[in-house]
Coordinates of C-alpha atoms and ligand atoms in Angstrom, one line a residue:
X17 CA -1.3 -22.0 24.2
X18 CA -4.1 -22.4 26.8
X19 CA -7.5 -21.0 26.1
X20 CA -7.3 -18.6 29.1
X21 CA -4.3 -16.9 27.6
X22 CA -6.2 -16.0 24.5
X23 CA -7.5 -12.4 24.0
X24 CA -10.8 -13.7 22.7
X25 CA -13.2 -16.4 23.7
X26 CA -12.2 -19.6 21.9
X27 CA -14.8 -20.4 19.2
X28 CA -16.0 -23.9 18.7
X29 CA -14.7 -24.6 15.2
X30 CA -14.3 -27.9 13.4
X31 CA -11.0 -26.9 11.6
X32 CA -10.8 -30.2 9.7
X33 CA -14.2 -29.4 8.1
X34 CA -13.2 -25.7 7.5
X35 CA -10.0 -26.9 5.7
X36 CA -12.1 -29.2 3.5
X37 CA -14.5 -26.4 2.5
X38 CA -11.7 -23.9 2.0
X39 CA -9.7 -26.3 -0.2
X40 CA -12.8 -27.3 -2.1
X41 CA -14.6 -23.9 -2.7
X42 CA -12.4 -20.9 -2.2
X43 CA -10.5 -19.5 -5.2
X44 CA -7.0 -19.0 -3.7
X45 CA -4.5 -16.3 -4.4
X46 CA -0.9 -16.7 -5.7
X47 CA -0.6 -20.4 -5.0
X48 CA -1.7 -23.3 -7.3
X49 CA -4.2 -25.7 -5.5
X50 CA -1.6 -28.5 -5.5
X51 CA 0.8 -26.4 -3.4
X52 CA -1.7 -24.4 -1.3
X53 CA -0.7 -24.3 2.3
X54 CA -3.7 -24.1 4.6
X55 CA -3.0 -21.9 7.7
X56 CA -6.2 -21.3 9.6
X57 CA -6.3 -18.1 11.7
X58 CA -8.7 -18.4 14.6
X59 CA -8.2 -14.8 15.9
X60 CA -6.1 -11.7 15.7
X61 CA -5.4 -9.1 18.3
X62 CA -2.9 -6.3 18.8
X63 CA 0.3 -7.3 17.0
X64 CA -0.5 -11.0 17.0
X65 CA -2.2 -13.7 15.0
X66 CA -3.6 -16.8 16.6
X67 CA -3.6 -20.0 14.5
X68 CA -6.0 -22.9 14.4
X69 CA -3.2 -25.1 15.6
X70 CA -2.7 -23.0 18.7
X71 CA 0.4 -21.0 17.7
X72 CA 0.8 -17.3 18.4
X73 CA 2.5 -15.4 15.6
X74 CA 3.9 -11.8 15.8
X75 CA 2.7 -10.1 12.7
X76 CA 5.9 -8.4 11.4
X77 CA 4.4 -7.7 8.0
X78 CA 1.2 -6.0 9.1
X79 CA -0.5 -8.5 6.8
X80 CA 0.0 -6.8 3.4
X81 CA 1.9 -3.8 4.9
X82 CA -1.7 -2.7 5.7
X83 CA -2.8 -3.3 9.3
X84 CA -0.8 -0.4 10.6
X85 CA -2.4 -0.1 14.0
X86 CA -2.3 -3.8 14.7
X87 CA -5.4 -6.0 14.8
X88 CA -8.7 -5.1 16.4
X89 CA -7.5 -1.7 17.6
X90 CA -9.9 -0.8 20.5
X91 CA -10.6 2.8 19.2
X92 CA -11.4 1.6 15.7
X93 CA -13.6 -1.2 16.9
X94 CA -15.4 1.0 19.4
X95 CA -16.2 3.5 16.6
X96 CA -17.4 0.7 14.2
X97 CA -19.7 -0.7 17.0
X98 CA -21.1 2.8 17.7
X99 CA -21.8 3.2 14.0
X100 CA -23.5 -0.2 13.7
X101 CA -26.0 0.9 16.3
X102 CA -27.2 3.5 13.7
X103 CA -26.3 2.3 10.3
X104 CA -26.1 -0.6 7.8
X105 CA -25.5 1.0 4.5
X106 CA -26.6 4.3 2.9
X107 CA -25.6 5.3 -0.6
X108 CA -23.5 8.3 -1.5
X109 CA -26.5 10.5 -2.3
X110 CA -27.0 10.9 1.5
X111 CA -24.5 12.5 3.9
X112 CA -23.5 11.0 7.2
X113 CA -21.7 12.5 10.1
X114 CA -19.0 9.8 9.7
X115 CA -18.4 10.7 6.1
X116 CA -17.9 14.4 6.9
X117 CA -15.7 13.7 9.9
X118 CA -13.5 11.3 8.0
X119 CA -13.1 13.9 5.1
X120 CA -12.3 16.7 7.6
X121 CA -9.7 14.5 9.3
X122 CA -7.9 13.8 6.1
X123 CA -8.2 17.1 4.3
X124 CA -8.0 19.6 7.2
X125 CA -6.5 18.0 10.3
X126 CA -3.8 15.9 8.6
X127 CA -3.2 17.5 5.2
X128 CA -4.2 21.1 6.1
X129 CA -0.7 22.3 6.8
X130 CA 0.5 21.4 3.3
X131 CA -2.5 23.3 1.8
X132 CA -2.6 21.5 -1.6
X133 CA -5.5 19.1 -0.9
X134 CA -9.1 20.1 -1.8
X135 CA -11.3 17.1 -1.4
X136 CA -11.3 13.4 -0.6
X137 CA -13.6 10.6 -1.8
X138 CA -13.9 7.4 0.2
X139 CA -13.9 4.1 -1.6
X140 CA -13.6 0.4 -1.0
X141 CA -10.1 -0.5 -2.1
X142 CA -6.7 0.9 -3.0
X143 CA -7.2 -0.3 -6.6
X144 CA -10.4 1.7 -6.9
X145 CA -8.5 4.7 -5.6
X146 CA -5.9 4.3 -8.3
X147 CA -8.6 3.9 -11.0
X148 CA -10.4 7.1 -9.8
X149 CA -7.2 9.1 -9.6
X150 CA -6.3 8.2 -13.3
X151 CA -9.8 9.1 -14.5
X152 CA -9.7 12.4 -12.7
X153 CA -6.3 13.2 -14.1
X154 CA -7.5 12.4 -17.7
X155 CA -10.7 14.5 -17.2
X156 CA -8.9 17.5 -15.7
X157 CA -6.0 17.6 -18.0
X158 CA -8.2 16.6 -21.0
X159 CA -5.4 14.3 -22.2
X160 CA -5.4 10.6 -22.9
X161 CA -2.2 9.1 -21.6
X162 CA -0.9 8.0 -18.2
X163 CA 2.8 7.2 -17.7
X164 CA 3.5 4.3 -15.4
X165 CA 6.7 3.0 -13.8
X166 CA 8.0 -0.5 -14.7
X167 CA 8.0 -2.8 -11.7
X168 CA 5.3 -0.7 -10.0
X169 CA 2.3 -2.2 -8.3
X170 CA -1.1 -0.4 -8.3
X171 CA -3.6 -3.3 -7.9
X172 CA -4.9 -6.2 -9.9
X173 CA -8.3 -5.1 -11.4
X174 CA -8.3 -4.4 -15.1
X175 CA -11.2 -3.3 -17.1
X176 CA -14.4 -2.3 -15.3
X177 CA -14.4 1.1 -16.8
X178 CA -13.1 0.0 -20.1
X179 CA -16.1 -2.3 -20.7
X180 CA -18.7 0.1 -19.4
X181 CA -21.1 2.2 -21.5
X182 CA -21.0 4.7 -18.6
X183 CA -17.4 5.5 -17.9
X184 CA -17.2 8.4 -15.5
X185 CA -17.4 11.4 -17.9
X186 CA -18.1 15.0 -16.9
X187 CA -21.4 16.6 -17.9
X188 CA -22.2 20.3 -17.9
X189 CA -22.9 21.7 -14.5
X190 CA -24.6 24.9 -13.4
X191 CA -21.2 26.7 -13.7
X192 CA -19.8 25.2 -16.9
X193 CA -20.9 24.0 -20.3
X194 CA -17.8 21.9 -20.8
X195 CA -19.1 18.3 -21.5
X196 CA -16.1 16.0 -21.4
X197 CA -15.8 12.3 -22.2
X198 CA -12.8 10.6 -20.5
X199 CA -9.8 11.0 -22.8
X200 CA -8.0 7.8 -23.6
X201 CA -11.2 5.5 -23.9
X202 CA -11.3 3.0 -25.5
X203 CA -7.7 1.8 -25.5
X204 CA -5.0 1.2 -22.9
X205 CA -3.8 4.8 -22.6
X206 CA -0.6 3.8 -20.8
X207 CA 3.1 4.3 -21.5
X208 CA 5.8 2.7 -19.4
X209 CA 8.7 4.7 -18.0
X210 CA 11.8 2.9 -16.5
X211 CA 11.8 1.7 -12.9
X212 CA 13.9 3.9 -10.7
X213 CA 17.5 2.9 -9.7
X214 CA 18.1 1.2 -6.4
X215 CA 19.0 3.2 -3.3
X216 CA 22.6 2.2 -3.6
X217 CA 23.1 3.4 -7.2
X218 CA 26.6 4.6 -7.4
X219 CA 26.6 6.8 -10.6
X220 CA 27.0 10.5 -10.8
X221 CA 24.7 13.2 -12.3
X222 CA 21.0 12.8 -12.9
X223 CA 19.6 9.2 -12.7
X224 CA 19.4 7.4 -16.1
X225 CA 15.8 6.5 -15.3
X226 CA 14.9 10.2 -15.2
X227 CA 16.9 10.9 -18.4
X228 CA 14.9 8.2 -20.2
X229 CA 11.6 9.4 -18.7
X230 CA 12.2 12.9 -20.0
X231 CA 13.1 11.4 -23.4
X232 CA 9.8 9.4 -23.4
X233 CA 7.9 12.5 -22.5
X234 CA 9.4 14.3 -25.5
X235 CA 8.8 11.4 -27.8
X236 CA 5.2 10.8 -26.8
X237 CA 4.4 14.5 -26.4
X238 CA 3.6 16.2 -23.1
X239 CA 0.4 17.5 -24.8
X240 CA -1.0 13.9 -24.7
X241 CA 0.1 13.0 -21.2
X242 CA -2.4 13.6 -18.4
X243 CA -0.3 12.2 -15.5
X244 CA 2.5 10.1 -14.2
X245 CA 1.5 7.6 -11.5
X246 CA 4.2 6.6 -9.1
X247 CA 5.0 4.6 -6.0
X248 CA 7.4 6.1 -3.5
X249 CA 8.7 2.9 -1.9
X250 CA 8.0 0.0 -4.2
X251 CA 5.8 -2.6 -2.5
X252 CA 5.5 -5.3 -5.1
X253 CA 9.1 -4.9 -6.4
X254 CA 10.2 -4.4 -2.8
X255 CA 12.7 -1.5 -2.8
X256 CA 13.2 2.1 -1.9
X257 CA 14.5 3.9 -5.0
X258 CA 17.5 6.2 -5.0
X259 CA 17.0 9.3 -2.9
X260 CA 17.2 11.7 -5.8
X261 CA 14.4 10.0 -7.8
X262 CA 11.2 11.4 -6.2
X263 CA 12.1 15.0 -6.5
X264 CA 13.5 14.5 -10.0
X265 CA 10.3 12.9 -11.1
X266 CA 8.2 15.7 -9.5
X267 CA 10.3 18.3 -11.2
X268 CA 9.8 16.6 -14.6
X269 CA 6.0 16.7 -14.0
X270 CA 6.1 20.4 -13.2
X271 CA 8.4 21.2 -16.1
X272 CA 6.2 19.5 -18.7
X273 CA 2.8 20.4 -17.2
X274 CA 2.0 16.7 -16.3
X275 CA -0.1 15.8 -13.2
X276 CA 1.7 13.9 -10.5
X277 CA -0.5 11.0 -9.3
X278 CA 1.0 9.6 -6.1
X279 CA -0.1 6.1 -5.2
X280 CA 0.3 6.2 -1.5
X281 CA -2.0 3.2 -0.8
X282 CA 1.0 1.4 0.8
X283 CA 3.1 4.2 2.2
X284 CA 0.4 6.6 3.4
X285 CA -0.4 7.1 7.0
X286 CA 3.0 6.7 8.6
X287 CA 4.8 3.8 6.9
X288 CA 7.8 6.0 5.8
X289 CA 7.8 8.0 9.1
X290 CA 5.6 10.8 7.7
X291 CA 1.9 11.0 7.3
X292 CA 2.3 10.7 3.5
X293 CA 5.3 9.6 1.5
X294 CA 5.8 12.8 -0.5
X295 CA 6.6 14.5 2.8
X296 CA 10.0 12.8 2.9
X297 CA 11.1 15.4 0.3
X298 CA 10.6 19.0 1.4
X299 CA 8.6 21.3 -0.9
X300 CA 6.9 18.8 -3.2
X301 CA 3.2 17.9 -3.3
X302 CA 1.2 15.7 -5.6
X303 CA -1.9 16.6 -7.7
X304 CA -3.8 13.5 -6.9
X305 CA -3.2 10.9 -4.2
X306 CA -4.5 7.4 -4.0
X307 CA -4.9 6.0 -0.4
X308 CA -6.1 2.8 1.2
X309 CA -4.7 0.4 3.8
X310 CA -3.4 2.6 6.6
X311 CA -6.3 5.1 6.5
X312 CA -8.3 2.6 8.7
X313 CA -5.7 -0.1 9.2
X314 CA -7.9 -2.4 7.1
X315 CA -10.5 -2.9 9.8
X316 CA -12.9 -2.8 6.8
X317 CA -12.2 -2.8 3.0
X318 CA -11.1 0.8 2.2
X319 CA -9.6 3.2 -0.3
X320 CA -9.7 6.9 -0.9
X321 CA -8.6 9.5 -3.4
X322 CA -7.5 13.0 -2.7
X323 CA -7.7 15.8 -5.3
X324 CA -5.8 19.0 -5.2
X325 CA -7.6 22.3 -4.7
X326 CA -7.5 23.0 -8.5
X327 CA -8.8 19.5 -9.5
X328 CA -11.5 19.5 -6.8
X329 CA -12.7 23.0 -7.9
X330 CA -12.8 21.9 -11.6
X331 CA -14.9 18.8 -10.7
X332 CA -17.1 20.9 -8.4
X333 CA -18.2 23.0 -11.3
X334 CA -19.5 20.1 -13.4
X335 CA -21.3 16.8 -12.8
X336 CA -18.9 13.9 -12.5
X337 CA -20.9 10.8 -13.3
X338 CA -19.0 8.6 -10.9
X339 CA -19.5 6.5 -7.8
X340 CA -19.7 3.0 -6.5
X341 CA -22.4 1.4 -4.4
X342 CA -20.1 1.3 -1.4
X343 CA -18.6 4.8 -1.6
X344 CA -18.3 6.3 1.9
X345 CA -20.0 3.4 3.5
X346 CA -20.9 4.6 7.0
X347 CA -19.1 1.8 8.8
X348 CA -16.0 2.3 6.8
X349 CA -16.1 6.0 7.5
X350 CA -16.5 5.2 11.2
X351 CA -13.4 3.0 11.1
X352 CA -11.5 5.8 9.4
X353 CA -12.6 8.3 12.1
X354 CA -11.6 5.9 14.9
X355 CA -8.3 5.1 13.4
X356 CA -7.2 8.6 12.5
X357 CA -8.3 10.1 15.8
X358 CA -6.3 7.4 17.6
X359 CA -3.3 8.0 15.3
X360 CA -3.3 11.7 16.0
X361 CA -3.9 11.5 19.7
X362 CA -1.4 8.7 20.2
X363 CA 1.3 10.5 18.2
X364 CA 1.7 7.4 15.9
X365 CA 3.9 9.1 13.3
X366 CA 6.6 9.9 15.9
X367 CA 6.3 6.5 17.3
X368 CA 6.8 5.0 13.9
X369 CA 10.0 7.0 13.5
X370 CA 11.4 6.0 16.8
X371 CA 10.5 2.3 16.5
X372 CA 11.6 2.3 12.9
X373 CA 15.0 3.7 13.8
X374 CA 15.4 0.9 16.3
X375 CA 14.4 -1.6 13.7
X376 CA 16.9 -0.2 11.1
X377 CA 19.7 -0.3 13.6
X378 CA 19.1 -3.9 14.4
X379 CA 18.7 -4.8 10.7
X380 CA 22.0 -3.1 9.9
X381 CA 23.7 -5.2 12.6
X382 CA 22.2 -8.3 11.0
X383 CA 23.6 -7.2 7.6
X384 CA 27.1 -6.9 9.1
X385 CA 26.8 -10.5 10.3
X386 CA 25.0 -12.2 7.4
X387 CA 26.6 -12.4 4.0
X388 CA 23.3 -13.4 2.5
X389 CA 22.0 -9.8 3.0
X390 CA 23.0 -7.8 0.0
X391 CA 20.9 -4.7 0.5
X392 CA 18.6 -3.1 3.0
X393 CA 16.4 -0.3 1.8
X394 CA 13.5 1.6 3.2
X395 CA 12.6 4.3 5.6
X396 CA 10.5 4.9 8.6
X397 CA 9.1 1.6 9.7
X398 CA 9.3 -0.2 6.4
X399 CA 12.4 -2.1 5.2
X400 CA 13.1 -4.7 2.5
X401 CA 16.1 -7.0 2.6
X402 CA 17.7 -8.4 -0.6
X403 CA 19.0 -12.0 -0.3
X404 CA 22.2 -12.7 -2.4
X405 CA 24.7 -15.4 -3.2
X406 CA 28.3 -15.3 -1.8
X407 CA 29.2 -13.2 -4.8
X408 CA 26.5 -10.6 -4.0
X409 CA 24.2 -11.6 -6.9
X410 CA 20.5 -12.2 -6.6
X411 CA 20.0 -15.8 -5.5
X412 CA 17.3 -16.4 -8.0
X413 CA 18.5 -14.9 -11.3
X414 CA 15.1 -13.6 -12.4
X415 CA 15.1 -11.0 -9.7
X416 CA 11.8 -9.3 -8.9
X417 CA 9.8 -11.4 -11.3
X418 CA 6.6 -13.3 -10.6
X419 CA 6.8 -15.9 -13.5
X420 CA 8.5 -19.1 -12.2
X421 CA 8.2 -22.8 -12.8
X422 CA 8.2 -25.8 -10.5
X423 CA 8.5 -26.0 -6.8
X424 CA 9.0 -22.6 -5.2
X425 CA 9.4 -23.8 -1.6
X426 CA 13.2 -23.6 -2.0
X427 CA 13.2 -19.9 -3.0
X428 CA 15.0 -17.9 -0.4
X429 CA 12.0 -15.8 0.6
X430 CA 10.1 -19.0 1.3
X431 CA 12.9 -20.6 3.3
X432 CA 13.1 -17.4 5.3
X433 CA 9.3 -17.3 5.9
X434 CA 9.2 -20.9 7.0
X435 CA 12.0 -20.4 9.4
X436 CA 10.3 -17.4 10.9
X437 CA 6.9 -19.1 11.1
X438 CA 8.4 -22.1 13.0
X439 CA 9.7 -19.6 15.6
X440 CA 6.5 -17.5 16.1
X441 CA 7.1 -14.7 13.6
X442 CA 5.0 -13.9 10.5
X443 CA 7.5 -12.4 8.0
X444 CA 8.5 -13.0 4.4
X445 CA 7.9 -11.5 1.0
X446 CA 6.4 -12.2 -2.4
X447 CA 9.5 -11.7 -4.5
X448 CA 12.0 -14.6 -4.4
X449 CA 15.0 -12.6 -3.3
X450 CA 13.4 -10.1 -0.9
X451 CA 11.8 -10.2 2.5
X452 CA 10.1 -7.4 4.4
X453 CA 10.2 -5.9 7.8
X454 CA 7.0 -3.9 8.1
X455 CA 5.5 -4.3 11.5
X456 CA 2.5 -2.4 12.8
X457 CA 3.2 1.1 14.0
X458 CA 2.1 -0.2 17.4
X459 CA 5.0 -2.6 17.7
X460 CA 7.0 -2.5 21.0
X461 CA 10.7 -2.3 21.5
X462 CA 10.8 -5.8 23.0
X463 CA 8.8 -7.2 20.0
X464 CA 11.3 -5.7 17.5
X465 CA 14.1 -7.3 19.4
X466 CA 12.3 -10.7 19.4
X467 CA 11.6 -10.4 15.7
X468 CA 15.2 -9.5 14.8
X469 CA 16.4 -12.4 16.9
X470 CA 14.2 -14.8 14.8
X471 CA 15.2 -13.2 11.6
X472 CA 18.8 -13.8 12.5
X473 CA 18.1 -17.5 12.6
X474 CA 16.1 -17.3 9.4
X475 CA 18.9 -15.6 7.5
X476 CA 21.2 -18.5 8.7
X477 CA 18.7 -20.9 7.3
X478 CA 18.9 -19.2 3.9
X479 CA 22.7 -19.3 4.1
X480 CA 22.7 -23.0 5.0
X481 CA 21.1 -23.7 1.6
X482 CA 22.7 -21.0 -0.7
X483 CA 26.1 -20.2 0.9
Ligands
PLP17 C1 0.9 0.8 -4.0 C2 -0.4 0.1 -4.0 N1 -1.4 0.6 -4.8 C3 -2.6 0.0 -4.9 C4 -2.8 -1.2 -4.2 C5 -4.1 -1.9 -4.4 O1 -4.8 -1.7 -3.2 P1 -6.0 -2.8 -2.8 O2 -5.3 -4.1 -2.6 O3 -6.6 -2.2 -1.6 O4 -6.9 -2.8 -3.9 C6 -1.8 -1.7 -3.4 C7 -2.0 -3.0 -2.7 O5 -1.1 -3.6 -2.2 C8 -0.5 -1.1 -3.3 O6 0.5 -1.5 -2.6

């Protein structure tokens, strides 16, 4: 593509040298050095990535289902630039207008109608949001254990609190003399519950996963369980559970007096066609909610945790010895303000629903055509597609695993991703048998049609090898 067609001024970069340095010094994710594929990205703008080799890729995965408003959204960038005129960093002991505005947008403007949310804290990553939510659950409930779903994904950062002498306990405040160490330390403090059934589970009655979860609650003892942490649509494991799961799990939490910690890092801010994923089910609300990604579309590293009115009031009365150097960083708060104001004014949730419906319709048509598509699950503007053998079994028998040996380039997800990439589309998935369709909420009708056309050919490429 010619330099004049680029949405940015072409930088003068020696990509051969960059590749050498990247290969030599960076600690890469998910690939061994021997198989590492270097793909230089020179720029990103709107719904597109621009590669070092001059290709333009439609980002149909929003990076990590994260860059929900596309790349370099003008409203977000304008707000960051304005903030940079006044701020570098200030620590959480000081207040900024951006921190207050970001908190008001989340708690009042967006969550106000549901009236459960009391306060939000702004952090640097979704993982940190999850960690904070679990500590708050333990402190509030004064119980040590967290129940967690098999196949769930909540981040990859074990241990900072476990190894610390200072671990986020509560000390007596002006209104309470209830000193409280964090229950469950030291020790893992986690108990696994089964992963939910797939969306096309055909049985009758209550889901077996919920029956087993209730059994586990009884075996372990509800008096020891602070909370259950859940994903709504599973990001790592790549599926939307059966429609009766979410409400069933919520009801178990209420029945046994266990806090519901909703990890909405991935699904929050419009992914499932609602602001937050619990809203797909009328009448249920969480006690704690971990957020990230979509809150600013990843213009800067971000996370956030929302506490219910009751939990926020409890913490308000004491002194919670918590915080990170980067909490409520002014530039991050500015990016949240720019992003959420743009999302509200541009009606992005409605747009996600409309564009998502178009996407689902097109994907269903592909399923009718391609025998390698065994299942499509999802909602809003987030779908995952399971790739199967002619018999309908997962192509790679160890379905939804991450422990494999040998060359993975022949895995169906990688064949699909390579076929898409060669045709100008960034799409694929981490699990061998699943690929994602999770474009930015800003995707256009024509771009969805283009992407589905490319996916059509990519599914044929998978069938050529496995059917
Ligand atoms: C559901 C969920 N929780 C937590 C995280 C961790 O967030 P981060 O990568 O920002 O630390 C992710 C990231 O993909 C996620 O999908």
